[in-house]
XYZ file of N, CA and C in Angstrom:
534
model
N 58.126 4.853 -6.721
C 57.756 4.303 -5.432
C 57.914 5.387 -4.370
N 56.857 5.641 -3.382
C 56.669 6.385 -2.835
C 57.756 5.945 -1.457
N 58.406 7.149 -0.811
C 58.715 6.500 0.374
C 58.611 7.016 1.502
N 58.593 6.641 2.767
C 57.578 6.946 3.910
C 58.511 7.659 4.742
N 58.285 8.630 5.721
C 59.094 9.755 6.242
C 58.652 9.149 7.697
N 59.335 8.934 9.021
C 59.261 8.685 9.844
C 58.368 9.748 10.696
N 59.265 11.092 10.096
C 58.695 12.320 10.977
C 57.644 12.796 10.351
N 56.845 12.287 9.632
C 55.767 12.159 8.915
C 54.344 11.713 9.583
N 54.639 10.510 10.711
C 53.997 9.664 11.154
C 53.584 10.336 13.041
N 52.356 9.576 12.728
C 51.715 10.116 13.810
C 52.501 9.554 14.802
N 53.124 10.178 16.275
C 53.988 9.219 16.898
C 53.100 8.812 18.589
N 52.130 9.065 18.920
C 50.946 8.137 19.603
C 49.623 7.829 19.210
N 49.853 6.535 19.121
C 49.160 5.199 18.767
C 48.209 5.391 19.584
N 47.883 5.785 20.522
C 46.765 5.904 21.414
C 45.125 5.914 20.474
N 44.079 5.742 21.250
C 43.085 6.392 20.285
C 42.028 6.935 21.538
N 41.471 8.021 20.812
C 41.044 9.016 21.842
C 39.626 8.443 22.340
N 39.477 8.671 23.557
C 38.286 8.106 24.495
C 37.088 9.315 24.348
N 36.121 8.228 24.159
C 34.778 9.257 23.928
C 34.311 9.840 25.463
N 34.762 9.409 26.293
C 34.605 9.959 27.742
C 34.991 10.775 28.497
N 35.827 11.210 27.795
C 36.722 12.327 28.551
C 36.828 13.950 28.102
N 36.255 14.352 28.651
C 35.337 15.995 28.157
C 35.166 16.630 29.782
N 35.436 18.036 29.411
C 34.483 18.704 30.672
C 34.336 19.956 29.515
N 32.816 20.592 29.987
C 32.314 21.895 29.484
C 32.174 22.998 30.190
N 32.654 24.213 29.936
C 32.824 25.338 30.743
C 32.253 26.510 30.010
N 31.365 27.538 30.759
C 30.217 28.212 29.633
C 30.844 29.417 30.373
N 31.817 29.782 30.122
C 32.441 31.346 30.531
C 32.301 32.421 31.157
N 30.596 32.832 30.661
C 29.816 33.992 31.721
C 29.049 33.295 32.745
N 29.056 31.740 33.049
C 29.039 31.576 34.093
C 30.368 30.495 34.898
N 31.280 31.472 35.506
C 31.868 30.202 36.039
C 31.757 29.382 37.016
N 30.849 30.067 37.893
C 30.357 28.916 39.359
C 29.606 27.745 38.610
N 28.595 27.632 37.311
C 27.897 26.771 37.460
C 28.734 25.632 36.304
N 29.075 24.648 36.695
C 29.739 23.744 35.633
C 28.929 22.811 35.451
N 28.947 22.671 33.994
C 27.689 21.569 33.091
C 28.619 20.214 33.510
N 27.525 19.338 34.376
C 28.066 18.239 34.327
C 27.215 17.222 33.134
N 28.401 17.457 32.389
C 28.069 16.299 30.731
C 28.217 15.093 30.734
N 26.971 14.921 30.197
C 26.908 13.188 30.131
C 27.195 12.752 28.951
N 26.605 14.106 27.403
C 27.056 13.853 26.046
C 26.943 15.183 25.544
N 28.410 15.264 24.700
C 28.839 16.699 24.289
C 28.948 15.659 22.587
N 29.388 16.558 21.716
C 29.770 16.313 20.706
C 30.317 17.485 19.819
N 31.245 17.827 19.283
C 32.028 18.438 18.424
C 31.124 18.526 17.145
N 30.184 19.353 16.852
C 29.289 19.603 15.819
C 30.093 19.660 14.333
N 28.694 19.085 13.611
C 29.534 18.936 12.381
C 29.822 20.282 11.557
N 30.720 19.985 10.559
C 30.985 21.228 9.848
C 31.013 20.986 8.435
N 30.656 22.107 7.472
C 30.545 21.998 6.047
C 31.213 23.081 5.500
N 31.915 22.717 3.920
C 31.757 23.801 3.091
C 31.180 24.147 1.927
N 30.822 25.479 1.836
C 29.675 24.660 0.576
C 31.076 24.781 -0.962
N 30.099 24.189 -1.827
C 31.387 24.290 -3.305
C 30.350 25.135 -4.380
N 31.053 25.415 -5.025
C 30.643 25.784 -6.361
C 31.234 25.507 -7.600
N 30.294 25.827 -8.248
C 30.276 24.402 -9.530
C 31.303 25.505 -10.608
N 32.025 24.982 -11.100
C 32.790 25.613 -11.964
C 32.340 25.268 -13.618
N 32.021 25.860 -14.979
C 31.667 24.915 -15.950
C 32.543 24.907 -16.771
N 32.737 23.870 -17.238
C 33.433 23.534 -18.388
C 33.004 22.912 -19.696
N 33.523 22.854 -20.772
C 32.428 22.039 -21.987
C 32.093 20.538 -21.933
N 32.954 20.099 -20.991
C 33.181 18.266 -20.626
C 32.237 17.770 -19.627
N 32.606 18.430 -18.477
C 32.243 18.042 -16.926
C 32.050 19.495 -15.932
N 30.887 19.822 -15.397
C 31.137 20.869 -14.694
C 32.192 20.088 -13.329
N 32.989 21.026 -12.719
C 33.799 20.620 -11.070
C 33.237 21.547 -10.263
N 33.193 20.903 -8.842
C 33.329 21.262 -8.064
C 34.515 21.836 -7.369
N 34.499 22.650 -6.871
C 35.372 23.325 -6.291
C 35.147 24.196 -4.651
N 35.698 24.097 -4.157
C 35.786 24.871 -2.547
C 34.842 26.137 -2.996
N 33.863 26.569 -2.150
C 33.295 27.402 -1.747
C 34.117 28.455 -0.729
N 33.219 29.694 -0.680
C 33.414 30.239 0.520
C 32.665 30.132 2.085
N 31.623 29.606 2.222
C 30.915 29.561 3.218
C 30.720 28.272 4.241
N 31.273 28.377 5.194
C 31.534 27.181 6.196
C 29.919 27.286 7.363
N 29.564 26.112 7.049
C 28.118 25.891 8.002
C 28.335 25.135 9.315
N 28.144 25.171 10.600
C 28.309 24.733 11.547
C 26.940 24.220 11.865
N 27.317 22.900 12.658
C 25.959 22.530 13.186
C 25.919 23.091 14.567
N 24.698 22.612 15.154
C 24.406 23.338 16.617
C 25.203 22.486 17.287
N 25.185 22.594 18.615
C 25.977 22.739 19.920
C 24.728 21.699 20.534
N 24.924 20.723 21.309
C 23.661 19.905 21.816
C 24.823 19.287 22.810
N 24.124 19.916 24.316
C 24.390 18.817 25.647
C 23.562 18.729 26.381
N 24.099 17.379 26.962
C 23.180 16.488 27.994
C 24.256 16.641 28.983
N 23.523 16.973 29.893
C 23.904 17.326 31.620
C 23.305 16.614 32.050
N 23.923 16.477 33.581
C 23.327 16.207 35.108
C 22.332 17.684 35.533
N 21.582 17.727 36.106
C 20.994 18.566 36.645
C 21.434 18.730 37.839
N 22.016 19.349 38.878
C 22.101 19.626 40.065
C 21.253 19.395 40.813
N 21.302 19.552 41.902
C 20.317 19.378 42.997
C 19.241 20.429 43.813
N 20.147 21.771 43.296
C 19.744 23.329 43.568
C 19.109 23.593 42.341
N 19.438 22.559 41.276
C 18.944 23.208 39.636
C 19.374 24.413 39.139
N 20.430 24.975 39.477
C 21.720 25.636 39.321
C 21.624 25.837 37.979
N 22.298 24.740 37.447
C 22.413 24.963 35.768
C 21.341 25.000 34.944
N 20.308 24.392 34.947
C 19.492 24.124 34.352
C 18.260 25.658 34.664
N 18.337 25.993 35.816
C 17.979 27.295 36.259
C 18.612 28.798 35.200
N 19.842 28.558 35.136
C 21.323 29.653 34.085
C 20.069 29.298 32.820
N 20.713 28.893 31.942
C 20.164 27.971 30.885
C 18.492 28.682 31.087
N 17.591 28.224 31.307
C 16.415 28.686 31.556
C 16.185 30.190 31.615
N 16.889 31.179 32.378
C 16.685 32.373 32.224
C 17.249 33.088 30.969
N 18.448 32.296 30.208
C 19.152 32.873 29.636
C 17.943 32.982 28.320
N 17.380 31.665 28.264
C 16.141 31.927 27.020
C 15.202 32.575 27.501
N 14.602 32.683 28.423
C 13.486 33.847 28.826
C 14.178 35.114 28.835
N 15.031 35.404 29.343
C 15.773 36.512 29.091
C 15.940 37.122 27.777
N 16.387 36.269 26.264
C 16.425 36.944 24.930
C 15.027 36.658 24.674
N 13.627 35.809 24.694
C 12.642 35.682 24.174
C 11.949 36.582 24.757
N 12.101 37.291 25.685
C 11.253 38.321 26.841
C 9.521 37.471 26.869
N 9.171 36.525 27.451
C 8.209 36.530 26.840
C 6.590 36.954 27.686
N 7.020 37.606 28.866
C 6.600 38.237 29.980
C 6.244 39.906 30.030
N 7.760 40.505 29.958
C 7.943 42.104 30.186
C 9.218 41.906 29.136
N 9.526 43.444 28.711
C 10.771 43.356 27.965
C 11.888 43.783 28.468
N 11.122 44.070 30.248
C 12.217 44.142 31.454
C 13.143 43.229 31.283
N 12.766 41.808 30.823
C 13.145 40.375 30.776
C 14.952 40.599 30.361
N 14.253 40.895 29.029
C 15.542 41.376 27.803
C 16.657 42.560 28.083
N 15.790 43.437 28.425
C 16.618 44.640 29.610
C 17.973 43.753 30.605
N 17.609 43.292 31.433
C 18.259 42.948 32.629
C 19.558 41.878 32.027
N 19.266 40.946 30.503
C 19.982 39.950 30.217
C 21.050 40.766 29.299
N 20.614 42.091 29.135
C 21.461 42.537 28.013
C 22.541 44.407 28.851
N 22.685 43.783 30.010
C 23.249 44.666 30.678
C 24.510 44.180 31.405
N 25.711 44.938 30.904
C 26.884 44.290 31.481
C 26.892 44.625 32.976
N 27.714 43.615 34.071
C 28.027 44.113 35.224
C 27.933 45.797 35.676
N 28.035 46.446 34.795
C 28.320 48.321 35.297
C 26.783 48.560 35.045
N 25.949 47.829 34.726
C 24.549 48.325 34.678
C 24.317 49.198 32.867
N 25.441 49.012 32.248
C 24.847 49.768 30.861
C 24.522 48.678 29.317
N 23.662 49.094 29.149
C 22.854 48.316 28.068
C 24.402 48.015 26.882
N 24.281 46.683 26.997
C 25.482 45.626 25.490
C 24.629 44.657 25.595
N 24.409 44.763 23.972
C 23.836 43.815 23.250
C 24.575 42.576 23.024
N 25.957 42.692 23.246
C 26.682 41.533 23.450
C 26.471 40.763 24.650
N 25.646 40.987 25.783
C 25.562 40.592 26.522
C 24.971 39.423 27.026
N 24.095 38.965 25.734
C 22.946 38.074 25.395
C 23.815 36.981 25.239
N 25.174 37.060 24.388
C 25.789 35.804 23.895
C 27.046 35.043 25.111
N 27.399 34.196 25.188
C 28.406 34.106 25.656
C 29.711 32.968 25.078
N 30.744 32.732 25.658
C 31.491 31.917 25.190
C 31.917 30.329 25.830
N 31.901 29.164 25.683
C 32.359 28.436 25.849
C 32.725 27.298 25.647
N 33.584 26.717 26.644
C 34.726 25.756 26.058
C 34.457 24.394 26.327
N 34.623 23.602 25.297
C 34.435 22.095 25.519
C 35.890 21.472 25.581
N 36.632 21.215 26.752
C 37.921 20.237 26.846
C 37.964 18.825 26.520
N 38.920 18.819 25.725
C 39.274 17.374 24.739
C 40.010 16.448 26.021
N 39.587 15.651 26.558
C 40.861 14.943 27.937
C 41.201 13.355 27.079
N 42.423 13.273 27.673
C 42.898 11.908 26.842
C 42.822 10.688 28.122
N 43.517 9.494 27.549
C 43.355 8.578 28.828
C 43.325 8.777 30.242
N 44.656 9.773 30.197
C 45.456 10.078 31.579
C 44.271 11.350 32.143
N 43.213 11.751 31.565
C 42.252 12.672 31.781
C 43.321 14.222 32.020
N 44.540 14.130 30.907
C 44.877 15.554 30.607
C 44.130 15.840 29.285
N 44.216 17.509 29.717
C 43.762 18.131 28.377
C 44.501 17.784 27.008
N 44.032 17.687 26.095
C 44.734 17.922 24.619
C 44.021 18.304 23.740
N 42.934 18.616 23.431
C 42.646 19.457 23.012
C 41.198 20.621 23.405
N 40.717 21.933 22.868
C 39.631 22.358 23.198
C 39.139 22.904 21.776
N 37.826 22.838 22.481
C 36.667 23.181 21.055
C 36.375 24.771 21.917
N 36.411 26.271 21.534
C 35.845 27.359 22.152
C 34.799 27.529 21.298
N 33.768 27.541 21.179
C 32.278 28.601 20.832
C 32.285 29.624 21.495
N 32.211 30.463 19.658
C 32.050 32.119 20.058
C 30.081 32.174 20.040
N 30.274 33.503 20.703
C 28.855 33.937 21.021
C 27.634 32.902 20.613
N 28.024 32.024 21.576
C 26.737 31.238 21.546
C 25.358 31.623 22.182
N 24.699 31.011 21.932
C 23.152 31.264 23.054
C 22.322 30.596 22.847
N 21.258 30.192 23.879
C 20.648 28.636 23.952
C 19.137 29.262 23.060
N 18.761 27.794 22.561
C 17.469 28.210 21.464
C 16.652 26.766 22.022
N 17.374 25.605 22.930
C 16.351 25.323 23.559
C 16.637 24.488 24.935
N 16.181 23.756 25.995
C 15.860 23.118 26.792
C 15.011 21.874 26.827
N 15.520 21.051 27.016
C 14.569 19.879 27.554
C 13.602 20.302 28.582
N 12.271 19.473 28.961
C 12.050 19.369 29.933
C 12.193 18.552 30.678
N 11.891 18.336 32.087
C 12.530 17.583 33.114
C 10.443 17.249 33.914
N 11.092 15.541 33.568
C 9.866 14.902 33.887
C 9.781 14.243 35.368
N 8.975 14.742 36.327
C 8.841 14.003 37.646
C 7.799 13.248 37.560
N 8.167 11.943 38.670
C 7.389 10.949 38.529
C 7.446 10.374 39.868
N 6.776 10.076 40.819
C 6.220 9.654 42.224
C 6.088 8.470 41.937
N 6.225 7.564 40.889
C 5.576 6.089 41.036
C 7.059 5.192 40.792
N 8.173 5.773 40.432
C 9.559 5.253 40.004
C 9.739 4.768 41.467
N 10.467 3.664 41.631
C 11.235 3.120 42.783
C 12.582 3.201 42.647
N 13.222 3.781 42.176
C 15.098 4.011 41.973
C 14.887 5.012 41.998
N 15.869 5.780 42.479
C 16.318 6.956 42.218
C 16.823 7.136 40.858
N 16.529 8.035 40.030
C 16.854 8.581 38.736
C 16.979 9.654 38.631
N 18.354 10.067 38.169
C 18.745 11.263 38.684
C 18.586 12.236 36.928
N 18.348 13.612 37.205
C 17.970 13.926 35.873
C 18.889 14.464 35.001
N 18.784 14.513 33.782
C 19.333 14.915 32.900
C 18.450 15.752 31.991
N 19.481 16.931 31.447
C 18.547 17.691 30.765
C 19.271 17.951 29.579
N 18.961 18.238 28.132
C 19.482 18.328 27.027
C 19.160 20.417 26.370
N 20.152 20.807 26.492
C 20.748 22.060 25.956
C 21.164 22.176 24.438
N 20.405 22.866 23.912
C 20.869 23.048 22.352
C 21.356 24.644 21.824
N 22.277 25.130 21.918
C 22.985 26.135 21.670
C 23.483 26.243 20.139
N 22.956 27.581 19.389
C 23.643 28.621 18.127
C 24.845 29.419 18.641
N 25.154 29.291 17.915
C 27.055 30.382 17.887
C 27.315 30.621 16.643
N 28.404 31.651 16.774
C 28.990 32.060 15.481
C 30.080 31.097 14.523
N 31.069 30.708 15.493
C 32.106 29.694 15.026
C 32.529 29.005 15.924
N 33.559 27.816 15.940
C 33.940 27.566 17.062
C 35.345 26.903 16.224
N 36.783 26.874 17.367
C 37.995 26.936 17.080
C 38.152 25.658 17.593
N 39.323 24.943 16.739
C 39.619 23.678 17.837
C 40.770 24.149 17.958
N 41.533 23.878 18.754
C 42.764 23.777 19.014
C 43.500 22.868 19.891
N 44.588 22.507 19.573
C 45.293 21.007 20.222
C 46.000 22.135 21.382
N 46.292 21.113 22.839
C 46.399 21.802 23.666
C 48.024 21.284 23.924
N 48.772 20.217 22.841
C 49.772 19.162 23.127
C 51.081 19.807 22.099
């Protein structure tokens, strides 16, 4: 008979609110994504098959697959963010001049990093009390697409817009902040 360890046990009962998030995109800090829906992308590992004369097993792989990065914002009123976001893909797609690509891939001192294209950021975990406890960081992410944003003259409410961001990265870390 198995027996149960006190300090074993999770010790708040709480359960975490799907509402409580803020997103922060690092190389820009004036413009903050106001999120309407973030989500913690899924993750895989792959296995490999081991054989035996009975049953082949599975077993742990080496290669961990991440899904993409997908948010829904508020749009500002200046179109601020959604403006960031927008250049940042014309900027790696050049699809104009390759001035485009030039200008996105130049650090502050004016010299060409190719790191410059990617950036980092953080999705905050907030609990009831809207403190942090945990964060999701994405390394070198960069956006692969944009919604568009539909106007319409015949609506009688105000409807305020939202735009959907889909971002690639390399990995991303969780870490408890508690």
């Amino acid at each position: 008979m198995a027996t149960c360890s006190w300090a074993n046990q999770i010790s708040n009962r709480n359960f975490l609110s799907g509402i409580g998030f803020k997103f922060n995109l690092g190389k820009y800090p004036k413009v903050d994504f106001y999120c309407n829906t973030a989500r913690i992308p899924e993750l895989s590992l792959s296995t490999q098959v081991q054989s035996t004369y009975l049953k082949d097993i599975d077993i742990p792989g080496e290669k961990i697959s991440y899904g993409d990065l997908t948010l829904q914002f508020l749009v500002d009123e200046n179109m601020e963010n959604y403006k960031i976001i927008y250049d940042w893909i014309t900027g790696l797609g050049f699809p104009e001049t390759t001035q485009q690509f030039r200008k996105k891939t130049k650090d502050k001192d004016g010299i060409r990093d190719l790191a410059e294209q990617f950036a980092d950021g953080t999705l905050r975990i907030l609990n009831s009390n809207f403190n942090e406890v945990a964060k999701v960081k994405f390394l070198d992410m960069f956006p692969v697409s944009l919604s568009s944003l539909d106007f319409d003259a015949t609506q009688t409410d105000v409807n305020y817009f939202t735009a959907q961001a889909t971002f690639k990265y390399t990995v991303y870390q969780l870490t408890s902040s508690v």
